[in-house]
CSV table of C-alpha atoms in Angstrom, one decimal:
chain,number,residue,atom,x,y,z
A,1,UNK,CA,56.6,90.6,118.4
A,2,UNK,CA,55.3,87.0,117.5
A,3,UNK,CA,53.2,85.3,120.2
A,4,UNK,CA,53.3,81.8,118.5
A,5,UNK,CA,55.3,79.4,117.5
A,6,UNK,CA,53.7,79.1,113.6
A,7,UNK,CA,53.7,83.1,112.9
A,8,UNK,CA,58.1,83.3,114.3
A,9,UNK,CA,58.3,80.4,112.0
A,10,UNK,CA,56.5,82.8,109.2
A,11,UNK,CA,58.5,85.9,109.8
A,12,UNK,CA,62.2,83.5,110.0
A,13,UNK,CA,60.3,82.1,106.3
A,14,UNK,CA,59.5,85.3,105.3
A,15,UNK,CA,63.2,86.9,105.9
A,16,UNK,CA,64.6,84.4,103.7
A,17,UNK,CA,62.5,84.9,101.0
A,18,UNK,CA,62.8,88.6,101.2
A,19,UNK,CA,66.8,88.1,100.9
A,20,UNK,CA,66.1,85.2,97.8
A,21,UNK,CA,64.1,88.0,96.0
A,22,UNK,CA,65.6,91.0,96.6
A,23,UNK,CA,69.1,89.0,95.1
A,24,UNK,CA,67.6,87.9,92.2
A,25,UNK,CA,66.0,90.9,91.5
A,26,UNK,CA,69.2,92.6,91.9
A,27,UNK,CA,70.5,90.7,89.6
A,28,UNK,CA,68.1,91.3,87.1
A,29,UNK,CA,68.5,95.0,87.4
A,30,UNK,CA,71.9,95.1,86.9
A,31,UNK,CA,71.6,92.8,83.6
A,32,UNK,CA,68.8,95.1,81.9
A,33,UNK,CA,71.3,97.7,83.0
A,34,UNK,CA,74.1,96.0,81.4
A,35,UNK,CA,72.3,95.6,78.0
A,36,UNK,CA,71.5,99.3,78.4
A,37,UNK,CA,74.9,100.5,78.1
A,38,UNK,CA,76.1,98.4,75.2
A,39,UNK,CA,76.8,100.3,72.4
A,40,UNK,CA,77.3,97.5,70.2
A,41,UNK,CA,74.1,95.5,68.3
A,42,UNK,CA,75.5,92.3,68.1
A,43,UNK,CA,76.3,92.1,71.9
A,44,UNK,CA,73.3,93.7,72.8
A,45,UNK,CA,71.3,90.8,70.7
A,46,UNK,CA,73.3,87.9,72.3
A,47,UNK,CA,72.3,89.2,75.8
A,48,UNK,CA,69.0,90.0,75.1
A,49,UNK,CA,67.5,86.2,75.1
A,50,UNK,CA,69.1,85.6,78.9
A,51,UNK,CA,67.8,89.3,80.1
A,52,UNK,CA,64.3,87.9,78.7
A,53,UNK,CA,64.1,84.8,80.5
A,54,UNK,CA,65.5,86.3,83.5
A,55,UNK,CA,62.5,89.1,83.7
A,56,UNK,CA,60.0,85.6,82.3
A,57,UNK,CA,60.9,83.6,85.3
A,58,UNK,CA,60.8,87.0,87.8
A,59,UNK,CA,57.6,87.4,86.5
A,60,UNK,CA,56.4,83.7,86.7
A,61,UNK,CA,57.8,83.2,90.5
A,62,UNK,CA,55.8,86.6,91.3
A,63,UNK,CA,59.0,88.4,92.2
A,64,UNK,CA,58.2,91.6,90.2
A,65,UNK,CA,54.7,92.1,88.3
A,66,UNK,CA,54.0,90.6,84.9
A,67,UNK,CA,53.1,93.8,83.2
A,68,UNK,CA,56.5,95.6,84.8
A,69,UNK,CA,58.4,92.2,83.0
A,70,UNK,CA,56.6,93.1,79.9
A,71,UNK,CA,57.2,96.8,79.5
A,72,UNK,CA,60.8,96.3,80.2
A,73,UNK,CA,61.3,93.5,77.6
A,74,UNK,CA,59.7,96.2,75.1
A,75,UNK,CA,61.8,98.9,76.0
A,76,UNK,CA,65.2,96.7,75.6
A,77,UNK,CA,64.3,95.6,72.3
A,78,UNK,CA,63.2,99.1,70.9
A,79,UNK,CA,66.5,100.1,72.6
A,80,UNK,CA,68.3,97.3,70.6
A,81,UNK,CA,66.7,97.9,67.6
A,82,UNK,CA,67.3,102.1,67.7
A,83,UNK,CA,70.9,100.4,68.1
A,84,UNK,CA,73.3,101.7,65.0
């Protein structure tokens, strides 16, 4: 356990950024899972922009990796444009 006052104050900071994250990239998850279940194009291309800035600002804010942001913004549009 925490002998001073600065590191409780850390691990109380650190809990609430842990719960901020892990929400957000949640979220994320389940909207590049979203967009890989559509069936149809034009859907699939109106979502796409929001799922790319979502995975941009993840990646900006150091919430997952950069390259991890990248390969899945590759994958999604390969997967839209395989789309019938």
């Amino acid at each position: 356990m925490a002998n001073h006052k600065s590191s409780e104050k850390r691990i109380r900071q650190d809990k609430k950024k842990n719960l901020h994250n892990r929400y957000y990239a949640k979220t994320m998850r389940n909207a590049v899972r979203k967009l890989r279940a559509m069936t149809d194009k034009e859907e699939a291309v109106k979502l796409y922009p929001t799922v790319q800035k979502m995975l941009d600002k993840l990646a900006k804010r150091n919430i997952i990796h950069a390259n991890k942001a990248a390969n899945i913004k590759s994958s999604l549009s390969a997967h839209i444009r395989k789309m019938a």
